[in-house]
Amino acid sequence: MTERLEIKNLFKVFSSTPGPALAMLAKGRGKSEIFEKLGVVVGLNNVSLSVPQGAVYMIMGLSGSGKSTFARCINRLNEPSAGQVLLDGRDIVPLGEAELREVRRTRISMVFQHFALLPNKRVIENVEFGLKLRGVAAAERRRRAEEVLSVVGLARWGYHYPHELSGGMRQRVGLARALATDADILIMDEAFSALDPLIRTEMQDELLRLQRTLNKTILFITHDFQEALKLGTRIAIMSEGEVVRDGTPQSIVLEPGSDYVAAFTREIDRSRLFDARLAMRPAEPVLQSEQGTLVSEAGGFGFMLDGNGKVLGVLDAIELGRARASGEVGTLSTDYVSVPPGAKLIEVARSYRDGRPIAVVDDEGRFIGSLGADDILARIASTAPQTVTGERHVQS
């Protein structure tokens, strides 16, 4: 997957003379010590991240962890003190004012927590605003604004004023304004945190719906781990201006790597996070016959697979034992459940009735593993770490 946005060794020191603080950071000094000695605040300390094209990358942490500073350094609302912000391989940190303005107008859009709508402008004029700054002709920007308002479900509200809309609707206007510019990257800074819980859930669902259609690259800042799990393809957790853990939502819950990260994960509903692929047992061939390959199943059953790896049928524990002993396969039953590897465990559990075996099959219908009730319950209850490759763990 192409890296749309890459952050390399990014530092932010809130000082007109950041050099002494950067020198102390290079020697391994911490944020607190630098503040005590120099009286300056370190916002970011050597942050590096790669955001793939089309990802929803969640940046989270407690207040003061540096997550909003990080977001604002990417589009240079805050000027980085050192490091690179590579947009499709081009470093935007050295860009002059005119070039940076063009990047903000065409490549990176931002959705703020408090809407930032112009109260004296109608909804459609707010949505057009970025296009107007870009110099787009009136008829074209009106067409585009009407198009995105329809996308976010506000087609009938274009000629109303912001004060006539609910909080959730105003946030949709902010999202529509960002989408209207057709920017490659959306930065969403606590975009839903000011909303009531039910409206917030609706906006999360709306963003997921839009993302399936638009496939934007989204950097989403939040302090809510449940929101990060729901929306994110990857999560980076920050503390003291540093990224202390990043990886997939499932891997972070399985292997937090530190007490700080583990504190976010303790109350997570694992049945809605973990999927069948994570809990399944891989196929174990026990018998080869003319019909195909017999593999054992987690609950004591056996699945018969054809030459393409697709399930022909299932044997109960008694028939499986006979087949092992005799080398011959008896009558196959079709009384089993098939689930995709991405099915959440709560969905799998709902399918588990009367002790029927569960086959995990891929998009082509090929058998890749099996699940029993014990596997489902063990994974939901488990807090034991699991080895996960390709993830970053940094002790804070």
Short mmCIF file of C-alpha atoms in Angstrom, two decimals:
data_model
loop_
_atom_site.label_atom_id
_atom_site.label_comp_id
_atom_site.label_asym_id
_atom_site.label_seq_id
_atom_site.Cartn_x
_atom_site.Cartn_y
_atom_site.Cartn_z
CA MET A 1 0.00 0.00 0.00
CA THR A 2 1.31 3.44 -0.95
CA GLU A 3 2.41 5.69 1.89
CA ARG A 4 0.35 8.82 1.30
CA LEU A 5 1.70 10.66 4.36
CA GLU A 6 4.98 9.97 6.12
CA ILE A 7 6.21 11.74 9.23
CA LYS A 8 9.91 11.49 9.99
CA ASN A 9 11.56 12.52 13.26
CA LEU A 10 9.15 15.38 13.94
CA PHE A 11 9.88 17.73 16.86
CA LYS A 12 7.95 20.70 18.18
CA VAL A 13 9.35 22.96 20.88
CA PHE A 14 7.20 25.93 21.80
CA SER A 15 9.97 28.49 21.77
CA SER A 16 11.42 31.02 19.32
CA THR A 17 14.82 29.46 20.05
CA PRO A 18 14.22 25.68 20.13
CA GLY A 19 17.90 24.75 19.67
CA PRO A 20 18.83 24.21 23.35
CA ALA A 21 15.75 22.04 23.96
CA LEU A 22 16.41 20.01 20.82
CA ALA A 23 19.99 19.46 21.98
CA MET A 24 18.73 18.17 25.34
CA LEU A 25 16.23 15.88 23.62
CA ALA A 26 19.05 14.47 21.49
CA LYS A 27 20.86 13.57 24.72
CA GLY A 28 17.83 11.69 26.00
CA ARG A 29 16.50 14.33 28.36
CA GLY A 30 12.78 14.28 29.04
CA LYS A 31 10.02 16.82 28.60
CA SER A 32 9.74 17.58 32.34
CA GLU A 33 13.49 18.11 32.79
CA ILE A 34 13.62 20.47 29.80
CA PHE A 35 10.73 22.51 31.18
CA GLU A 36 12.41 22.75 34.58
CA LYS A 37 15.77 23.86 33.15
CA LEU A 38 14.74 25.95 30.14
CA GLY A 39 11.13 26.89 30.87
CA VAL A 40 9.97 25.73 27.43
CA VAL A 41 7.35 23.13 26.51
CA VAL A 42 8.15 20.18 24.28
CA GLY A 43 5.07 19.42 22.20
CA LEU A 44 6.51 16.63 20.04
CA ASN A 45 9.56 14.49 20.61
CA ASN A 46 10.87 12.57 17.60
CA VAL A 47 7.53 11.40 16.20
CA SER A 48 7.63 9.14 13.13
CA LEU A 49 4.58 7.58 11.45
CA SER A 50 3.63 6.25 8.04
CA VAL A 51 0.00 6.73 7.02
CA PRO A 52 -0.98 4.53 4.06
CA GLN A 53 -3.26 5.79 1.36
CA GLY A 54 -6.91 5.14 2.24
CA ALA A 55 -6.20 4.47 5.94
CA VAL A 56 -8.14 5.90 8.86
CA TYR A 57 -5.22 6.47 11.24
CA MET A 58 -6.30 7.31 14.78
CA ILE A 59 -4.02 9.44 16.95
CA MET A 60 -4.99 9.25 20.59
CA GLY A 61 -3.77 9.97 24.08
CA LEU A 62 -4.64 11.86 27.24
CA SER A 63 -4.88 15.65 27.36
CA GLY A 64 -1.42 17.14 26.88
CA SER A 65 -0.05 14.05 25.14
CA GLY A 66 0.72 15.99 21.95
CA LYS A 67 -1.93 14.61 19.62
CA SER A 68 -3.44 17.95 18.56
CA THR A 69 0.00 19.51 18.27
CA PHE A 70 0.93 16.65 15.97
CA ALA A 71 -2.11 17.25 13.77
CA ARG A 72 -1.40 20.96 13.51
CA CYS A 73 2.24 20.40 12.65
CA ILE A 74 1.26 18.28 9.66
CA ASN A 75 -0.43 21.19 7.89
CA ARG A 76 1.87 23.68 9.63
CA LEU A 77 -0.71 25.51 11.67
CA ASN A 78 2.05 24.84 14.18
CA GLU A 79 5.52 25.11 12.66
CA PRO A 80 7.65 22.00 13.34
CA SER A 81 10.96 22.68 15.08
CA ALA A 82 12.65 19.83 13.20
CA GLY A 83 11.78 16.84 11.07
CA GLN A 84 9.93 16.09 7.85
CA VAL A 85 6.29 15.88 6.76
CA LEU A 86 6.30 13.99 3.47
CA LEU A 87 3.17 14.21 1.34
CA ASP A 88 3.51 11.67 -1.46
CA GLY A 89 7.27 11.92 -0.95
CA ARG A 90 7.45 15.72 -0.94
CA ASP A 91 8.53 17.45 2.27
CA ILE A 92 6.12 20.30 3.00
CA VAL A 93 8.06 21.69 6.00
CA PRO A 94 10.37 23.90 3.86
CA LEU A 95 7.55 25.21 1.63
CA GLY A 96 7.07 28.96 1.33
CA GLU A 97 3.81 30.70 2.16
CA ALA A 98 2.34 30.53 -1.34
CA GLU A 99 3.17 26.84 -1.82
CA LEU A 100 1.87 25.97 1.64
CA ARG A 101 -1.38 27.83 0.96
CA GLU A 102 -1.84 25.73 -2.16
CA VAL A 103 -1.27 22.51 -0.21
CA ARG A 104 -3.90 23.53 2.33
CA ARG A 105 -6.37 24.42 -0.39
CA THR A 106 -5.94 21.32 -2.52
CA ARG A 107 -4.22 18.48 -0.64
CA ILE A 108 -5.01 18.67 3.10
CA SER A 109 -8.35 19.65 4.65
CA MET A 110 -9.10 19.98 8.35
CA VAL A 111 -12.29 19.31 10.32
CA PHE A 112 -12.30 20.97 13.72
CA GLN A 113 -14.02 20.07 16.98
CA HIS A 114 -16.15 23.22 17.15
CA PHE A 115 -17.37 23.33 13.55
CA ALA A 116 -15.79 26.77 12.76
CA LEU A 117 -18.70 27.70 10.49
CA LEU A 118 -19.30 31.27 9.35
CA PRO A 119 -22.54 32.23 11.14
CA ASN A 120 -23.54 34.96 8.66
CA LYS A 121 -23.20 32.63 5.66
CA ARG A 122 -25.71 30.03 4.53
CA VAL A 123 -24.79 26.37 4.76
CA ILE A 124 -24.01 26.08 1.07
CA GLU A 125 -21.78 29.19 1.23
CA ASN A 126 -19.87 27.63 4.12
CA VAL A 127 -19.34 24.49 2.08
CA GLU A 128 -18.16 26.56 -0.90
CA PHE A 129 -15.73 28.60 1.15
CA GLY A 130 -12.56 26.63 0.45
CA LEU A 131 -13.37 26.48 -3.26
CA LYS A 132 -13.94 30.24 -3.30
CA LEU A 133 -10.52 30.81 -1.77
CA ARG A 134 -9.07 28.58 -4.46
CA GLY A 135 -10.64 30.77 -7.13
CA VAL A 136 -13.13 28.22 -8.48
CA ALA A 137 -15.86 29.76 -10.62
CA ALA A 138 -19.18 30.43 -8.87
CA ALA A 139 -21.24 27.95 -10.89
CA GLU A 140 -18.71 25.13 -10.43
CA ARG A 141 -18.29 25.65 -6.70
CA ARG A 142 -22.06 25.77 -6.23
CA ARG A 143 -22.41 22.49 -8.14
CA ARG A 144 -19.70 20.87 -6.02
CA ALA A 145 -21.20 22.17 -2.76
CA GLU A 146 -24.63 20.82 -3.63
CA GLU A 147 -23.04 17.48 -4.51
CA VAL A 148 -21.25 17.03 -1.19
CA LEU A 149 -24.23 18.27 0.83
CA SER A 150 -26.20 15.47 -0.79
CA VAL A 151 -23.44 13.00 0.11
CA VAL A 152 -23.63 13.94 3.81
CA GLY A 153 -27.43 13.97 3.83
CA LEU A 154 -27.99 17.74 4.00
CA ALA A 155 -29.25 18.47 0.49
CA ARG A 156 -32.39 20.20 1.84
CA TRP A 157 -30.48 22.42 4.25
CA GLY A 158 -28.14 24.24 1.90
CA TYR A 159 -29.94 27.57 2.09
CA HIS A 160 -30.39 27.63 5.85
CA TYR A 161 -28.04 29.29 8.33
CA PRO A 162 -25.84 27.30 10.76
CA HIS A 163 -27.87 28.37 13.82
CA GLU A 164 -30.90 26.60 12.33
CA LEU A 165 -29.12 23.23 12.38
CA SER A 166 -28.48 20.77 15.20
CA GLY A 167 -24.95 20.12 16.46
CA GLY A 168 -24.65 16.92 14.46
CA MET A 169 -25.87 18.66 11.31
CA ARG A 170 -23.37 21.50 11.78
CA GLN A 171 -20.60 18.95 12.09
CA ARG A 172 -21.79 17.42 8.83
CA VAL A 173 -21.45 20.86 7.24
CA GLY A 174 -17.87 21.04 8.49
CA LEU A 175 -17.20 17.61 7.01
CA ALA A 176 -18.88 18.62 3.73
CA ARG A 177 -16.70 21.74 3.54
CA ALA A 178 -13.60 19.57 3.87
CA LEU A 179 -14.87 17.10 1.27
CA ALA A 180 -15.78 19.85 -1.19
CA THR A 181 -12.14 20.65 -1.84
CA ASP A 182 -11.56 17.01 -2.80
CA ALA A 183 -8.37 17.03 -0.74
CA ASP A 184 -6.39 13.79 -0.52
CA ILE A 185 -6.00 13.95 3.26
CA LEU A 186 -8.51 14.85 5.95
CA ILE A 187 -7.25 15.82 9.40
CA MET A 188 -10.05 15.52 11.95
CA ASP A 189 -9.10 17.07 15.29
CA GLU A 190 -11.50 15.78 17.99
CA ALA A 191 -14.17 16.25 15.32
CA PHE A 192 -16.96 14.45 17.18
CA SER A 193 -16.05 14.96 20.83
CA ALA A 194 -18.33 17.99 21.32
CA LEU A 195 -21.40 16.04 20.20
CA ASP A 196 -23.97 14.25 22.34
CA PRO A 197 -23.34 10.47 22.56
CA LEU A 198 -26.12 9.42 20.18
CA ILE A 199 -25.25 12.08 17.60
CA ARG A 200 -21.59 11.17 17.97
CA THR A 201 -22.37 7.53 17.17
CA GLU A 202 -24.36 8.64 14.13
CA MET A 203 -21.44 10.77 12.90
CA GLN A 204 -19.01 7.88 13.37
CA ASP A 205 -21.29 5.65 11.31
CA GLU A 206 -21.59 8.41 8.70
CA LEU A 207 -17.82 8.74 8.43
CA LEU A 208 -17.46 4.98 7.95
CA ARG A 209 -20.14 5.07 5.26
CA LEU A 210 -18.43 7.95 3.45
CA GLN A 211 -15.03 6.30 3.73
CA ARG A 212 -16.29 3.16 1.99
CA THR A 213 -17.23 5.36 -0.96
CA LEU A 214 -14.52 8.04 -0.97
CA ASN A 215 -11.50 6.11 0.37
CA LYS A 216 -9.81 9.21 1.77
CA THR A 217 -6.63 9.18 3.84
CA ILE A 218 -7.80 10.30 7.27
CA LEU A 219 -5.80 11.32 10.31
CA PHE A 220 -8.29 11.37 13.18
CA ILE A 221 -7.37 12.85 16.58
CA THR A 222 -9.30 11.53 19.59
CA HIS A 223 -9.01 10.82 23.29
CA ASP A 224 -11.68 8.09 23.13
CA PHE A 225 -10.31 4.58 22.69
CA GLN A 226 -13.72 3.15 21.79
CA GLU A 227 -13.93 5.69 18.96
CA ALA A 228 -10.42 4.76 17.86
CA LEU A 229 -11.33 1.08 17.77
CA LYS A 230 -14.52 1.71 15.83
CA LEU A 231 -13.07 3.99 13.17
CA GLY A 232 -9.40 3.16 12.90
CA THR A 233 -7.50 0.85 10.60
CA ARG A 234 -4.45 1.73 12.72
CA ILE A 235 -3.97 3.53 16.03
CA ALA A 236 -1.04 5.51 17.39
CA ILE A 237 -1.08 6.26 21.12
CA MET A 238 0.85 9.29 22.37
CA SER A 239 2.25 10.31 25.74
CA GLU A 240 4.52 13.22 26.61
CA GLY A 241 4.80 14.19 22.96
CA GLU A 242 5.94 10.74 21.85
CA VAL A 243 4.27 7.79 20.11
CA VAL A 244 4.44 4.98 22.66
CA ARG A 245 2.48 2.37 20.71
CA ASP A 246 1.10 2.03 17.22
CA GLY A 247 -0.50 -0.85 15.39
CA THR A 248 -3.83 -2.37 14.46
CA PRO A 249 -6.68 -2.07 16.98
CA GLN A 250 -6.65 -5.82 17.70
CA SER A 251 -2.90 -5.98 18.21
CA ILE A 252 -2.88 -3.06 20.64
CA VAL A 253 -5.54 -4.69 22.82
CA LEU A 254 -3.74 -8.04 22.69
CA GLU A 255 -0.31 -6.62 23.39
CA PRO A 256 -0.43 -3.09 24.84
CA GLY A 257 3.27 -3.08 25.68
CA SER A 258 3.00 -0.74 28.70
CA ASP A 259 0.74 0.03 31.65
CA TYR A 260 -0.14 3.40 30.07
CA VAL A 261 -1.51 1.76 26.94
CA ALA A 262 -3.11 -1.10 28.86
CA ALA A 263 -5.17 1.42 30.84
CA PHE A 264 -6.99 2.35 27.63
CA THR A 265 -7.84 -1.25 26.80
CA ARG A 266 -9.19 -2.66 30.08
CA GLU A 267 -12.90 -2.00 29.52
CA ILE A 268 -12.95 -2.85 25.82
CA ASP A 269 -15.68 -5.20 24.58
CA ARG A 270 -13.44 -7.77 22.97
CA SER A 271 -16.35 -9.61 21.37
CA ARG A 272 -16.93 -6.58 19.13
CA LEU A 273 -13.24 -6.05 18.39
CA PHE A 274 -11.72 -9.48 17.82
CA ASP A 275 -12.63 -11.45 14.75
CA ALA A 276 -12.85 -15.09 13.72
CA ARG A 277 -9.38 -15.07 12.16
CA LEU A 278 -7.83 -14.18 15.51
CA ALA A 279 -9.66 -16.89 17.49
CA MET A 280 -9.76 -19.76 14.98
CA ARG A 281 -7.65 -22.89 15.00
CA PRO A 282 -5.81 -23.66 11.77
CA ALA A 283 -6.69 -26.79 9.83
CA GLU A 284 -4.95 -29.99 10.93
CA PRO A 285 -5.13 -32.75 8.27
CA VAL A 286 -5.84 -36.16 9.80
CA LEU A 287 -6.80 -38.30 6.81
CA GLN A 288 -6.46 -38.30 3.03
CA SER A 289 -9.13 -40.21 1.09
CA GLU A 290 -10.62 -40.37 -2.37
CA GLN A 291 -13.19 -37.78 -1.34
CA GLY A 292 -10.57 -35.27 -0.24
CA THR A 293 -8.77 -34.21 2.91
CA LEU A 294 -10.26 -34.67 6.37
CA VAL A 295 -9.23 -32.03 8.91
CA SER A 296 -9.95 -31.91 12.61
CA GLU A 297 -12.21 -29.20 14.05
CA ALA A 298 -11.84 -27.34 17.33
CA GLY A 299 -14.82 -28.97 19.06
CA GLY A 300 -13.96 -32.56 18.09
CA PHE A 301 -15.67 -32.55 14.71
CA GLY A 302 -14.00 -33.08 11.36
CA PHE A 303 -14.42 -31.21 8.08
CA MET A 304 -14.00 -32.94 4.74
CA LEU A 305 -12.43 -30.68 2.12
CA ASP A 306 -12.34 -31.14 -1.63
CA GLY A 307 -9.27 -30.62 -3.81
CA ASN A 308 -9.84 -26.86 -3.80
CA GLY A 309 -10.04 -26.65 -0.04
CA LYS A 310 -13.81 -26.13 0.08
CA VAL A 311 -15.98 -27.88 2.66
CA LEU A 312 -17.85 -30.94 1.44
CA GLY A 313 -19.37 -31.77 4.81
CA VAL A 314 -18.68 -32.50 8.45
CA LEU A 315 -18.28 -35.56 10.69
CA ASP A 316 -19.29 -35.59 14.35
CA ALA A 317 -16.82 -36.73 17.00
CA ILE A 318 -17.91 -40.39 16.82
CA GLU A 319 -17.68 -40.55 13.02
CA LEU A 320 -14.34 -38.74 13.10
CA GLY A 321 -12.99 -41.36 15.52
CA ARG A 322 -14.17 -44.16 13.25
CA ALA A 323 -12.59 -42.50 10.24
CA ARG A 324 -9.27 -42.18 12.05
CA ALA A 325 -9.36 -45.86 13.03
CA SER A 326 -10.56 -47.30 9.73
CA GLY A 327 -9.20 -44.84 7.22
CA GLU A 328 -12.65 -44.61 5.67
CA VAL A 329 -15.01 -41.62 5.79
CA GLY A 330 -18.65 -42.25 6.59
CA THR A 331 -21.71 -40.17 5.76
CA LEU A 332 -21.04 -36.44 5.74
CA SER A 333 -23.41 -33.97 7.35
CA THR A 334 -24.03 -30.42 6.10
CA ASP A 335 -25.15 -29.24 9.53
CA TYR A 336 -22.42 -26.67 10.16
CA VAL A 337 -21.98 -22.88 10.14
CA SER A 338 -19.67 -20.91 7.84
CA VAL A 339 -18.32 -17.50 8.82
CA PRO A 340 -15.82 -15.16 7.12
CA PRO A 341 -12.47 -14.52 8.84
CA GLY A 342 -13.41 -10.89 9.47
CA ALA A 343 -16.64 -11.71 11.34
CA LYS A 344 -16.58 -10.24 14.84
CA LEU A 345 -16.81 -12.76 17.64
CA ILE A 346 -20.15 -11.44 18.81
CA GLU A 347 -21.52 -12.23 15.34
CA VAL A 348 -19.94 -15.68 15.42
CA ALA A 349 -21.40 -16.35 18.86
CA ARG A 350 -24.86 -15.51 17.58
CA SER A 351 -24.39 -18.11 14.85
CA TYR A 352 -23.33 -20.77 17.35
CA ARG A 353 -26.41 -22.85 18.06
CA ASP A 354 -26.92 -26.42 19.20
CA GLY A 355 -23.19 -27.11 19.25
CA ARG A 356 -22.86 -27.00 15.48
CA PRO A 357 -19.26 -26.77 14.23
CA ILE A 358 -18.10 -23.46 12.75
CA ALA A 359 -15.95 -23.29 9.63
CA VAL A 360 -13.99 -20.13 8.84
CA VAL A 361 -13.90 -19.71 5.07
CA ASP A 362 -12.33 -17.07 2.83
CA ASP A 363 -14.00 -15.08 0.05
CA GLU A 364 -13.56 -18.01 -2.33
CA GLY A 365 -15.21 -20.41 0.10
CA ARG A 366 -11.94 -22.15 1.04
CA PHE A 367 -11.61 -23.54 4.56
CA ILE A 368 -8.92 -21.75 6.58
CA GLY A 369 -9.76 -22.76 10.15
CA SER A 370 -12.45 -23.65 12.65
CA LEU A 371 -13.98 -22.36 15.85
CA GLY A 372 -15.50 -23.94 18.92
CA ALA A 373 -17.29 -22.33 21.84
CA ASP A 374 -14.16 -22.59 23.96
CA ASP A 375 -12.12 -20.70 21.37
CA ILE A 376 -14.64 -17.87 21.24
CA LEU A 377 -14.92 -17.53 25.01
CA ALA A 378 -11.18 -17.80 25.56
CA ARG A 379 -10.40 -15.02 23.10
CA ILE A 380 -13.09 -12.71 24.50
CA ALA A 381 -11.85 -13.25 28.06
CA SER A 382 -8.15 -13.37 27.32
CA THR A 383 -5.82 -10.52 28.27
CA ALA A 384 -2.69 -12.54 27.63
CA PRO A 385 -0.26 -10.99 25.11
CA GLN A 386 0.16 -12.53 21.70
CA THR A 387 3.15 -12.06 19.44
CA VAL A 388 2.27 -9.61 16.69
CA THR A 389 4.69 -8.80 13.91
CA GLY A 390 5.09 -5.45 12.19
CA GLU A 391 4.01 -3.44 15.25
CA ARG A 392 5.87 -0.83 17.23
CA HIS A 393 6.17 -1.00 20.99
CA VAL A 394 7.83 1.80 22.91
CA GLN A 395 7.87 1.78 26.67
CA SER A 396 6.80 5.11 28.06
#
